[in-house]
């Protein structure tokens, strides 16, 4: 009966192990696949010695063999007692791992433990027979087979080995290569996607997006940019989009919309188009980009006839001189938060949602509407399935310095009231927009992180005289 090797640490990630562990608790390495210790009695059907299953196919030894019961030829490779581990897995490989290498060449595979021949009844050491998971021939000419119930261990990558060109190493075990599907070939961990957490900072705007704690992917997207107006003054743009999870490819929809809207504004603002008109055109461009995703082959639609077309929400802000412009479709929001907090924090957008409609119609108050399970059902979005696109835009002239917080419902679900948002925004948000966006994302994650969360923070440094909507 084969016995499990007694290891104190995982051979893959070096996580400490408990007696009787079958799998590593950190990386999931299958400890039952490790080679078993040799038995002290000859295996049934094997001449004069035990059979040990190596971790990978081995080449039959080329050296001389001993007749059954006679002395064995002295092996040229060093012998290590079976209860003493060989070099740590992932160490340098020896000649035995090279094609055609035999026992008469120095070196052994670092992940293949060596076997000490046991003495037979005559007092002479019996030959050690190596077996493979592929039938072969041992030193006595017999067929080699692995003992039942002791499968060969998977090949472990070498520690410190350079990955193949363009390949990535696993973030969990730090040794396995990542396959094209995004999983480690060694420990099986799914690797973080590029969009799981994104941060970007420009001189006057910053944004952070995170997958959250419950979703398997990030369906939010953002685009931040800066442009020069015809008079040379700067204009800052922040676009945030939230993919509609019930639709097909929501992550692609949000990405396409954010890029299209940003590119539209970067084209129109330098040409002198009024920022509010530019925002309106940007939303239409974003809608066209999302609609284009639905133009797929008929055969593909036949396989998924009940799926909705790609869809997302959008909210954007433009700061141009003394003017602040916002635009939106859906339930992503923009908030105005003054630096000194002496003025009121204001929500600049109105949701396209069931709850907002109930409040606007006077059928429920805000607390009742947002407590309803239908509260977040949106009534406006970008996508081919939208009933009618109605871009909303508004412009303001704040009378003091502050910041604009542009976000998805992944944040405002945890700071819905304007007072809550004011408390969540750091006091130095205008000087440290990236840090402030990070803090706000952290606020959502600390609250539960049930949704993807994306936040852009746009400082508004100007304090012109007068205020009001333009």
GROMACS .gro file of C-alpha atoms in nm:
model
  470
    1UNK     CA    1   0.000   0.000   0.000
    2UNK     CA    2   0.152   0.329  -0.106
    3UNK     CA    3   0.190   0.605   0.151
    4UNK     CA    4   0.156   0.980   0.112
    5UNK     CA    5   0.481   1.174   0.150
    6UNK     CA    6   0.485   1.374   0.474
    7UNK     CA    7   0.544   1.731   0.359
    8UNK     CA    8   0.555   2.036   0.576
    9UNK     CA    9   0.499   2.283   0.291
   10UNK     CA   10   0.328   2.281  -0.050
   11UNK     CA   11   0.576   2.199  -0.332
   12UNK     CA   12   0.404   2.459  -0.552
   13UNK     CA   13   0.358   2.770  -0.335
   14UNK     CA   14   0.534   2.672  -0.007
   15UNK     CA   15   0.216   2.719   0.198
   16UNK     CA   16   0.248   2.531   0.534
   17UNK     CA   17   0.057   2.202   0.534
   18UNK     CA   18  -0.130   2.011   0.802
   19UNK     CA   19  -0.101   1.632   0.844
   20UNK     CA   20  -0.348   1.454   0.619
   21UNK     CA   21  -0.394   1.745   0.373
   22UNK     CA   22  -0.487   1.622   0.026
   23UNK     CA   23  -0.482   1.964  -0.137
   24UNK     CA   24  -0.295   2.286  -0.064
   25UNK     CA   25  -0.526   2.538   0.097
   26UNK     CA   26  -0.355   2.830  -0.079
   27UNK     CA   27  -0.306   2.723  -0.440
   28UNK     CA   28  -0.509   2.400  -0.460
   29UNK     CA   29  -0.209   2.181  -0.553
   30UNK     CA   30  -0.307   1.812  -0.559
   31UNK     CA   31  -0.085   1.658  -0.293
   32UNK     CA   32  -0.213   1.311  -0.370
   33UNK     CA   33  -0.036   1.327  -0.705
   34UNK     CA   34   0.309   1.337  -0.544
   35UNK     CA   35   0.522   1.023  -0.578
   36UNK     CA   36   0.475   0.768  -0.301
   37UNK     CA   37   0.756   0.640  -0.084
   38UNK     CA   38   0.898   0.303  -0.186
   39UNK     CA   39   0.788   0.004   0.014
   40UNK     CA   40   1.033  -0.211   0.203
   41UNK     CA   41   0.910  -0.534   0.041
   42UNK     CA   42   0.936  -0.615  -0.328
   43UNK     CA   43   0.627  -0.518  -0.523
   44UNK     CA   44   0.420  -0.802  -0.660
   45UNK     CA   45   0.558  -0.911  -0.992
   46UNK     CA   46   0.863  -0.689  -0.971
   47UNK     CA   47   1.205  -0.859  -0.950
   48UNK     CA   48   1.391  -0.801  -0.621
   49UNK     CA   49   1.284  -0.443  -0.549
   50UNK     CA   50   1.007  -0.186  -0.516
   51UNK     CA   51   0.866   0.015  -0.803
   52UNK     CA   52   0.847   0.391  -0.754
   53UNK     CA   53   0.634   0.609  -0.977
   54UNK     CA   54   0.821   0.924  -1.084
   55UNK     CA   55   0.643   1.253  -1.129
   56UNK     CA   56   0.696   1.245  -1.505
   57UNK     CA   57   0.787   0.987  -1.772
   58UNK     CA   58   1.140   0.860  -1.722
   59UNK     CA   59   1.382   0.714  -1.971
   60UNK     CA   60   1.486   0.361  -1.893
   61UNK     CA   61   1.835   0.348  -1.737
   62UNK     CA   62   2.115   0.274  -1.976
   63UNK     CA   63   2.357   0.131  -1.720
   64UNK     CA   64   2.420  -0.239  -1.655
   65UNK     CA   65   2.161  -0.429  -1.458
   66UNK     CA   66   2.196  -0.707  -1.208
   67UNK     CA   67   2.041  -1.046  -1.235
   68UNK     CA   68   1.755  -1.111  -0.995
   69UNK     CA   69   1.892  -1.172  -0.651
   70UNK     CA   70   2.241  -1.064  -0.744
   71UNK     CA   71   2.426  -0.744  -0.673
   72UNK     CA   72   2.311  -0.440  -0.861
   73UNK     CA   73   2.539  -0.219  -1.061
   74UNK     CA   74   2.636   0.088  -0.862
   75UNK     CA   75   2.428   0.380  -0.984
   76UNK     CA   76   2.624   0.680  -1.099
   77UNK     CA   77   2.365   0.932  -0.977
   78UNK     CA   78   2.377   1.023  -0.606
   79UNK     CA   79   2.146   0.827  -0.380
   80UNK     CA   80   1.925   1.000  -0.125
   81UNK     CA   81   1.745   0.817   0.155
   82UNK     CA   82   1.370   0.792   0.085
   83UNK     CA   83   1.275   0.992   0.395
   84UNK     CA   84   1.491   1.287   0.300
   85UNK     CA   85   1.347   1.520   0.035
   86UNK     CA   86   1.544   1.597  -0.274
   87UNK     CA   87   1.592   1.948  -0.408
   88UNK     CA   88   1.287   2.169  -0.381
   89UNK     CA   89   1.043   2.148  -0.674
   90UNK     CA   90   1.124   2.404  -0.934
   91UNK     CA   91   1.503   2.378  -0.880
   92UNK     CA   92   1.751   2.335  -1.165
   93UNK     CA   93   1.701   2.029  -1.374
   94UNK     CA   94   1.975   1.776  -1.434
   95UNK     CA   95   2.075   1.570  -1.730
   96UNK     CA   96   1.816   1.307  -1.647
   97UNK     CA   97   1.547   1.542  -1.774
   98UNK     CA   98   1.707   1.582  -2.111
   99UNK     CA   99   1.596   1.359  -2.399
  100UNK     CA  100   1.789   1.034  -2.406
  101UNK     CA  101   1.953   1.090  -2.066
  102UNK     CA  102   2.010   0.775  -1.863
  103UNK     CA  103   2.127   0.670  -1.520
  104UNK     CA  104   2.490   0.677  -1.632
  105UNK     CA  105   2.477   1.054  -1.670
  106UNK     CA  106   2.511   1.285  -1.370
  107UNK     CA  107   2.217   1.480  -1.225
  108UNK     CA  108   1.856   1.398  -1.155
  109UNK     CA  109   1.534   1.589  -1.205
  110UNK     CA  110   1.473   1.825  -0.914
  111UNK     CA  111   1.106   1.727  -0.896
  112UNK     CA  112   1.175   1.353  -0.915
  113UNK     CA  113   1.275   1.190  -0.582
  114UNK     CA  114   1.542   0.923  -0.601
  115UNK     CA  115   1.496   0.569  -0.477
  116UNK     CA  116   1.732   0.374  -0.253
  117UNK     CA  117   1.751   0.008  -0.348
  118UNK     CA  118   1.637  -0.217  -0.063
  119UNK     CA  119   1.847  -0.519   0.031
  120UNK     CA  120   1.712  -0.859  -0.054
  121UNK     CA  121   1.749  -1.178   0.145
  122UNK     CA  122   2.104  -1.239   0.021
  123UNK     CA  123   2.233  -0.922   0.181
  124UNK     CA  124   2.310  -0.760  -0.154
  125UNK     CA  125   2.126  -0.442  -0.252
  126UNK     CA  126   1.844  -0.504  -0.492
  127UNK     CA  127   1.819  -0.292  -0.809
  128UNK     CA  128   1.592   0.008  -0.799
  129UNK     CA  129   1.343  -0.010  -1.084
  130UNK     CA  130   1.201   0.312  -1.220
  131UNK     CA  131   0.854   0.309  -1.368
  132UNK     CA  132   0.672   0.548  -1.599
  133UNK     CA  133   0.314   0.633  -1.676
  134UNK     CA  134   0.402   0.526  -2.028
  135UNK     CA  135   0.487   0.154  -2.062
  136UNK     CA  136   0.860   0.106  -2.111
  137UNK     CA  137   1.142  -0.130  -2.024
  138UNK     CA  138   1.335  -0.147  -1.698
  139UNK     CA  139   1.695  -0.242  -1.649
  140UNK     CA  140   1.609  -0.614  -1.644
  141UNK     CA  141   1.403  -0.601  -1.959
  142UNK     CA  142   1.066  -0.616  -1.781
  143UNK     CA  143   0.773  -0.387  -1.858
  144UNK     CA  144   0.746  -0.081  -1.635
  145UNK     CA  145   0.411   0.020  -1.489
  146UNK     CA  146   0.311   0.262  -1.217
  147UNK     CA  147   0.158   0.114  -0.901
  148UNK     CA  148  -0.225   0.129  -0.891
  149UNK     CA  149  -0.367   0.432  -0.718
  150UNK     CA  150  -0.048   0.635  -0.748
  151UNK     CA  151  -0.089   0.857  -1.057
  152UNK     CA  152   0.209   1.055  -1.177
  153UNK     CA  153   0.229   1.414  -1.050
  154UNK     CA  154   0.188   1.695  -1.301
  155UNK     CA  155   0.502   1.865  -1.416
  156UNK     CA  156   0.568   2.171  -1.202
  157UNK     CA  157   0.725   2.475  -1.369
  158UNK     CA  158   1.074   2.566  -1.266
  159UNK     CA  159   1.097   2.844  -1.008
  160UNK     CA  160   1.248   3.152  -1.160
  161UNK     CA  161   1.218   3.015  -1.511
  162UNK     CA  162   1.152   3.278  -1.771
  163UNK     CA  163   0.804   3.239  -1.922
  164UNK     CA  164   0.769   3.194  -2.293
  165UNK     CA  165   0.768   3.511  -2.496
  166UNK     CA  166   0.454   3.707  -2.411
  167UNK     CA  167   0.342   3.462  -2.139
  168UNK     CA  168   0.237   3.577  -1.792
  169UNK     CA  169   0.315   3.416  -1.459
  170UNK     CA  170   0.037   3.331  -1.214
  171UNK     CA  171  -0.027   3.591  -0.945
  172UNK     CA  172  -0.113   3.315  -0.695
  173UNK     CA  173   0.166   3.057  -0.716
  174UNK     CA  174   0.405   3.288  -0.908
  175UNK     CA  175   0.546   2.997  -1.106
  176UNK     CA  176   0.276   2.865  -1.340
  177UNK     CA  177   0.216   3.010  -1.681
  178UNK     CA  178  -0.125   3.159  -1.761
  179UNK     CA  179  -0.315   2.990  -2.043
  180UNK     CA  180  -0.513   3.183  -2.309
  181UNK     CA  181  -0.833   3.141  -2.105
  182UNK     CA  182  -0.681   3.328  -1.811
  183UNK     CA  183  -0.612   3.033  -1.577
  184UNK     CA  184  -0.284   2.918  -1.427
  185UNK     CA  185  -0.157   2.596  -1.583
  186UNK     CA  186   0.002   2.501  -1.251
  187UNK     CA  187  -0.246   2.578  -0.972
  188UNK     CA  188  -0.559   2.656  -1.175
  189UNK     CA  189  -0.625   3.003  -1.032
  190UNK     CA  190  -0.820   3.246  -1.249
  191UNK     CA  191  -0.606   3.549  -1.314
  192UNK     CA  192  -0.724   3.908  -1.266
  193UNK     CA  193  -0.856   4.061  -1.584
  194UNK     CA  194  -0.719   4.390  -1.703
  195UNK     CA  195  -1.048   4.563  -1.622
  196UNK     CA  196  -1.091   4.414  -1.275
  197UNK     CA  197  -0.926   4.725  -1.133
  198UNK     CA  198  -0.834   5.032  -1.336
  199UNK     CA  199  -0.691   5.368  -1.236
  200UNK     CA  200  -0.602   5.671  -1.444
  201UNK     CA  201  -0.492   6.020  -1.350
  202UNK     CA  202  -0.442   6.333  -1.555
  203UNK     CA  203  -0.337   6.669  -1.421
  204UNK     CA  204  -0.694   6.785  -1.356
  205UNK     CA  205  -0.902   6.466  -1.335
  206UNK     CA  206  -0.873   6.108  -1.211
  207UNK     CA  207  -1.085   5.793  -1.220
  208UNK     CA  208  -1.088   5.449  -1.060
  209UNK     CA  209  -1.295   5.144  -1.153
  210UNK     CA  210  -1.320   4.815  -0.964
  211UNK     CA  211  -1.498   4.483  -1.021
  212UNK     CA  212  -1.636   4.484  -0.667
  213UNK     CA  213  -1.669   4.185  -0.438
  214UNK     CA  214  -1.962   3.994  -0.589
  215UNK     CA  215  -1.936   4.019  -0.969
  216UNK     CA  216  -1.719   3.790  -1.180
  217UNK     CA  217  -1.620   4.072  -1.416
  218UNK     CA  218  -1.617   4.451  -1.437
  219UNK     CA  219  -1.895   4.580  -1.662
  220UNK     CA  220  -1.817   4.947  -1.593
  221UNK     CA  221  -1.588   5.166  -1.802
  222UNK     CA  222  -1.461   5.522  -1.796
  223UNK     CA  223  -1.276   5.769  -2.015
  224UNK     CA  224  -1.104   6.085  -1.892
  225UNK     CA  225  -0.935   6.342  -2.115
  226UNK     CA  226  -0.845   6.706  -2.160
  227UNK     CA  227  -0.877   6.936  -2.460
  228UNK     CA  228  -0.800   7.297  -2.545
  229UNK     CA  229  -1.082   7.535  -2.633
  230UNK     CA  230  -1.039   7.777  -2.926
  231UNK     CA  231  -0.917   8.050  -2.688
  232UNK     CA  232  -0.651   7.814  -2.549
  233UNK     CA  233  -0.820   7.756  -2.214
  234UNK     CA  234  -0.847   7.395  -2.094
  235UNK     CA  235  -1.154   7.174  -2.094
  236UNK     CA  236  -1.165   6.858  -1.884
  237UNK     CA  237  -1.385   6.559  -1.975
  238UNK     CA  238  -1.497   6.262  -1.762
  239UNK     CA  239  -1.726   5.988  -1.896
  240UNK     CA  240  -1.849   5.695  -1.684
  241UNK     CA  241  -2.060   5.406  -1.817
  242UNK     CA  242  -2.228   5.110  -1.649
  243UNK     CA  243  -2.312   4.799  -1.853
  244UNK     CA  244  -2.662   4.660  -1.815
  245UNK     CA  245  -2.607   4.313  -1.670
  246UNK     CA  246  -2.926   4.165  -1.815
  247UNK     CA  247  -2.810   4.252  -2.167
  248UNK     CA  248  -2.558   4.073  -2.387
  249UNK     CA  249  -2.191   4.182  -2.362
  250UNK     CA  250  -2.249   4.469  -2.118
  251UNK     CA  251  -1.876   4.514  -2.063
  252UNK     CA  252  -1.825   4.577  -2.434
  253UNK     CA  253  -2.118   4.820  -2.441
  254UNK     CA  254  -1.980   5.035  -2.158
  255UNK     CA  255  -1.632   5.041  -2.308
  256UNK     CA  256  -1.756   5.135  -2.655
  257UNK     CA  257  -1.983   5.408  -2.518
  258UNK     CA  258  -1.720   5.570  -2.296
  259UNK     CA  259  -1.465   5.580  -2.576
  260UNK     CA  260  -1.710   5.715  -2.835
  261UNK     CA  261  -1.840   5.991  -2.608
  262UNK     CA  262  -1.491   6.101  -2.509
  263UNK     CA  263  -1.368   6.105  -2.868
  264UNK     CA  264  -1.672   6.307  -2.975
  265UNK     CA  265  -1.606   6.574  -2.712
  266UNK     CA  266  -1.236   6.588  -2.792
  267UNK     CA  267  -1.335   6.656  -3.151
  268UNK     CA  268  -1.610   6.913  -3.090
  269UNK     CA  269  -1.473   7.124  -2.805
  270UNK     CA  270  -1.159   7.249  -2.987
  271UNK     CA  271  -1.381   7.350  -3.279
  272UNK     CA  272  -1.576   7.587  -3.060
  273UNK     CA  273  -1.892   7.380  -3.013
  274UNK     CA  274  -2.067   7.481  -2.692
  275UNK     CA  275  -1.992   7.221  -2.422
  276UNK     CA  276  -2.361   7.147  -2.364
  277UNK     CA  277  -2.422   7.087  -2.733
  278UNK     CA  278  -2.101   6.885  -2.747
  279UNK     CA  279  -2.227   6.667  -2.463
  280UNK     CA  280  -2.555   6.605  -2.642
  281UNK     CA  281  -2.368   6.499  -2.956
  282UNK     CA  282  -2.133   6.282  -2.751
  283UNK     CA  283  -2.425   6.086  -2.605
  284UNK     CA  284  -2.563   6.028  -2.954
  285UNK     CA  285  -2.221   5.906  -3.068
  286UNK     CA  286  -2.204   5.671  -2.770
  287UNK     CA  287  -2.549   5.534  -2.856
  288UNK     CA  288  -2.437   5.467  -3.214
  289UNK     CA  289  -2.131   5.280  -3.087
  290UNK     CA  290  -2.342   5.058  -2.862
  291UNK     CA  291  -2.600   4.997  -3.135
  292UNK     CA  292  -2.323   4.883  -3.367
  293UNK     CA  293  -2.243   4.598  -3.127
  294UNK     CA  294  -2.587   4.451  -3.196
  295UNK     CA  295  -2.512   4.420  -3.567
  296UNK     CA  296  -2.394   4.061  -3.548
  297UNK     CA  297  -2.440   3.768  -3.784
  298UNK     CA  298  -2.790   3.622  -3.810
  299UNK     CA  299  -2.659   3.276  -3.723
  300UNK     CA  300  -2.520   3.406  -3.393
  301UNK     CA  301  -2.855   3.559  -3.299
  302UNK     CA  302  -3.033   3.233  -3.380
  303UNK     CA  303  -2.823   3.053  -3.117
  304UNK     CA  304  -2.919   3.310  -2.853
  305UNK     CA  305  -3.260   3.438  -2.966
  306UNK     CA  306  -3.372   3.559  -2.623
  307UNK     CA  307  -3.071   3.774  -2.539
  308UNK     CA  308  -3.108   4.150  -2.531
  309UNK     CA  309  -2.885   4.374  -2.736
  310UNK     CA  310  -2.575   4.519  -2.563
  311UNK     CA  311  -2.673   4.813  -2.341
  312UNK     CA  312  -2.529   5.054  -2.084
  313UNK     CA  313  -2.590   5.377  -1.899
  314UNK     CA  314  -2.377   5.691  -1.934
  315UNK     CA  315  -2.298   5.999  -1.730
  316UNK     CA  316  -2.043   6.263  -1.822
  317UNK     CA  317  -1.909   6.596  -1.706
  318UNK     CA  318  -1.718   6.876  -1.881
  319UNK     CA  319  -1.544   7.155  -1.693
  320UNK     CA  320  -1.465   7.440  -1.931
  321UNK     CA  321  -1.365   7.771  -1.774
  322UNK     CA  322  -1.644   7.883  -1.540
  323UNK     CA  323  -1.891   7.638  -1.690
  324UNK     CA  324  -1.982   7.291  -1.565
  325UNK     CA  325  -2.183   7.070  -1.802
  326UNK     CA  326  -2.327   6.729  -1.726
  327UNK     CA  327  -2.506   6.478  -1.949
  328UNK     CA  328  -2.659   6.138  -1.877
  329UNK     CA  329  -2.884   5.852  -1.979
  330UNK     CA  330  -2.978   5.594  -1.716
  331UNK     CA  331  -2.908   5.589  -1.344
  332UNK     CA  332  -2.538   5.676  -1.321
  333UNK     CA  333  -2.497   6.007  -1.141
  334UNK     CA  334  -2.298   6.328  -1.100
  335UNK     CA  335  -2.267   6.518  -0.769
  336UNK     CA  336  -2.134   6.865  -0.694
  337UNK     CA  337  -1.935   6.880  -0.369
  338UNK     CA  338  -1.795   7.222  -0.263
  339UNK     CA  339  -1.445   7.231  -0.118
  340UNK     CA  340  -1.531   7.419   0.200
  341UNK     CA  341  -1.857   7.229   0.258
  342UNK     CA  342  -2.016   7.560   0.355
  343UNK     CA  343  -2.237   7.537   0.049
  344UNK     CA  344  -2.474   7.251  -0.021
  345UNK     CA  345  -2.372   6.931  -0.193
  346UNK     CA  346  -2.599   6.887  -0.495
  347UNK     CA  347  -2.699   6.593  -0.710
  348UNK     CA  348  -2.677   6.719  -1.067
  349UNK     CA  349  -2.860   6.436  -1.245
  350UNK     CA  350  -3.201   6.267  -1.224
  351UNK     CA  351  -3.219   5.892  -1.266
  352UNK     CA  352  -3.393   5.723  -1.556
  353UNK     CA  353  -3.536   5.460  -1.322
  354UNK     CA  354  -3.860   5.320  -1.187
  355UNK     CA  355  -3.800   5.477  -0.845
  356UNK     CA  356  -3.739   5.822  -0.993
  357UNK     CA  357  -4.058   5.797  -1.196
  358UNK     CA  358  -4.260   5.706  -0.888
  359UNK     CA  359  -4.120   6.003  -0.696
  360UNK     CA  360  -4.171   6.242  -0.989
  361UNK     CA  361  -4.531   6.129  -1.026
  362UNK     CA  362  -4.595   6.184  -0.654
  363UNK     CA  363  -4.692   5.821  -0.602
  364UNK     CA  364  -4.417   5.751  -0.347
  365UNK     CA  365  -4.165   5.944  -0.148
  366UNK     CA  366  -3.797   5.881  -0.216
  367UNK     CA  367  -3.746   5.647   0.079
  368UNK     CA  368  -4.041   5.431  -0.020
  369UNK     CA  369  -3.948   5.422  -0.388
  370UNK     CA  370  -3.587   5.321  -0.335
  371UNK     CA  371  -3.686   5.055  -0.082
  372UNK     CA  372  -3.890   4.879  -0.349
  373UNK     CA  373  -3.732   4.585  -0.530
  374UNK     CA  374  -3.808   4.757  -0.863
  375UNK     CA  375  -3.625   5.074  -0.765
  376UNK     CA  376  -3.320   5.023  -0.987
  377UNK     CA  377  -3.507   4.908  -1.297
  378UNK     CA  378  -3.387   5.163  -1.550
  379UNK     CA  379  -3.619   5.334  -1.796
  380UNK     CA  380  -3.350   5.484  -2.016
  381UNK     CA  381  -3.027   5.340  -2.156
  382UNK     CA  382  -2.801   5.325  -2.460
  383UNK     CA  383  -2.857   5.026  -2.685
  384UNK     CA  384  -3.049   4.894  -2.982
  385UNK     CA  385  -3.333   4.781  -2.753
  386UNK     CA  386  -3.388   5.130  -2.607
  387UNK     CA  387  -3.741   5.252  -2.672
  388UNK     CA  388  -3.643   5.611  -2.737
  389UNK     CA  389  -3.312   5.784  -2.668
  390UNK     CA  390  -3.352   6.103  -2.467
  391UNK     CA  391  -3.012   6.248  -2.378
  392UNK     CA  392  -3.027   6.474  -2.072
  393UNK     CA  393  -2.788   6.767  -2.044
  394UNK     CA  394  -2.758   7.057  -1.801
  395UNK     CA  395  -2.503   7.333  -1.741
  396UNK     CA  396  -2.412   7.518  -1.422
  397UNK     CA  397  -2.189   7.802  -1.306
  398UNK     CA  398  -2.080   7.720  -0.950
  399UNK     CA  399  -1.996   8.018  -0.729
  400UNK     CA  400  -1.711   7.845  -0.546
  401UNK     CA  401  -1.444   7.581  -0.589
  402UNK     CA  402  -1.531   7.217  -0.550
  403UNK     CA  403  -1.526   6.880  -0.721
  404UNK     CA  404  -1.764   6.692  -0.947
  405UNK     CA  405  -1.808   6.325  -0.856
  406UNK     CA  406  -1.915   6.122  -1.160
  407UNK     CA  407  -2.009   5.766  -1.064
  408UNK     CA  408  -2.207   5.449  -1.123
  409UNK     CA  409  -2.464   5.314  -0.880
  410UNK     CA  410  -2.192   5.088  -0.742
  411UNK     CA  411  -2.088   5.393  -0.537
  412UNK     CA  412  -2.404   5.590  -0.480
  413UNK     CA  413  -2.588   5.285  -0.345
  414UNK     CA  414  -2.358   5.331  -0.044
  415UNK     CA  415  -2.383   5.713  -0.035
  416UNK     CA  416  -2.721   5.786  -0.187
  417UNK     CA  417  -2.813   6.101   0.002
  418UNK     CA  418  -2.612   6.413  -0.079
  419UNK     CA  419  -2.508   6.442   0.285
  420UNK     CA  420  -2.364   6.091   0.275
  421UNK     CA  421  -2.174   6.168  -0.043
  422UNK     CA  422  -2.034   6.488   0.110
  423UNK     CA  423  -1.904   6.292   0.409
  424UNK     CA  424  -1.750   6.023   0.187
  425UNK     CA  425  -1.556   6.268  -0.034
  426UNK     CA  426  -1.219   6.359   0.123
  427UNK     CA  427  -1.169   6.724   0.218
  428UNK     CA  428  -0.864   6.753  -0.011
  429UNK     CA  429  -1.037   6.602  -0.314
  430UNK     CA  430  -0.954   6.900  -0.537
  431UNK     CA  431  -0.580   6.864  -0.466
  432UNK     CA  432  -0.574   6.482  -0.475
  433UNK     CA  433  -0.837   6.359  -0.720
  434UNK     CA  434  -0.687   6.012  -0.768
  435UNK     CA  435  -0.661   5.952  -0.394
  436UNK     CA  436  -1.018   6.072  -0.354
  437UNK     CA  437  -1.144   5.835  -0.624
  438UNK     CA  438  -0.960   5.551  -0.451
  439UNK     CA  439  -1.119   5.644  -0.118
  440UNK     CA  440  -1.466   5.650  -0.271
  441UNK     CA  441  -1.418   5.310  -0.434
  442UNK     CA  442  -1.295   5.181  -0.099
  443UNK     CA  443  -1.608   5.325   0.064
  444UNK     CA  444  -1.822   5.113  -0.168
  445UNK     CA  445  -1.615   4.800  -0.114
  446UNK     CA  446  -1.625   4.846   0.262
  447UNK     CA  447  -2.001   4.877   0.235
  448UNK     CA  448  -2.030   4.537   0.068
  449UNK     CA  449  -1.913   4.588  -0.291
  450UNK     CA  450  -2.223   4.422  -0.434
  451UNK     CA  451  -2.176   4.589  -0.772
  452UNK     CA  452  -1.900   4.713  -0.998
  453UNK     CA  453  -1.798   5.059  -0.885
  454UNK     CA  454  -1.652   5.341  -1.095
  455UNK     CA  455  -1.576   5.696  -0.985
  456UNK     CA  456  -1.426   5.997  -1.161
  457UNK     CA  457  -1.332   6.307  -0.960
  458UNK     CA  458  -1.311   6.635  -1.154
  459UNK     CA  459  -1.184   6.941  -0.963
  460UNK     CA  460  -1.359   7.270  -1.036
  461UNK     CA  461  -1.101   7.531  -0.932
  462UNK     CA  462  -1.275   7.844  -1.049
  463UNK     CA  463  -1.486   8.068  -0.826
  464UNK     CA  464  -1.654   8.323  -1.054
  465UNK     CA  465  -1.903   8.573  -0.927
  466UNK     CA  466  -2.264   8.469  -0.956
  467UNK     CA  467  -2.409   8.122  -0.981
  468UNK     CA  468  -2.692   7.936  -1.137
  469UNK     CA  469  -2.783   7.731  -1.439
  470UNK     CA  470  -2.675   7.850  -1.781
   0.00000   0.00000   0.00000
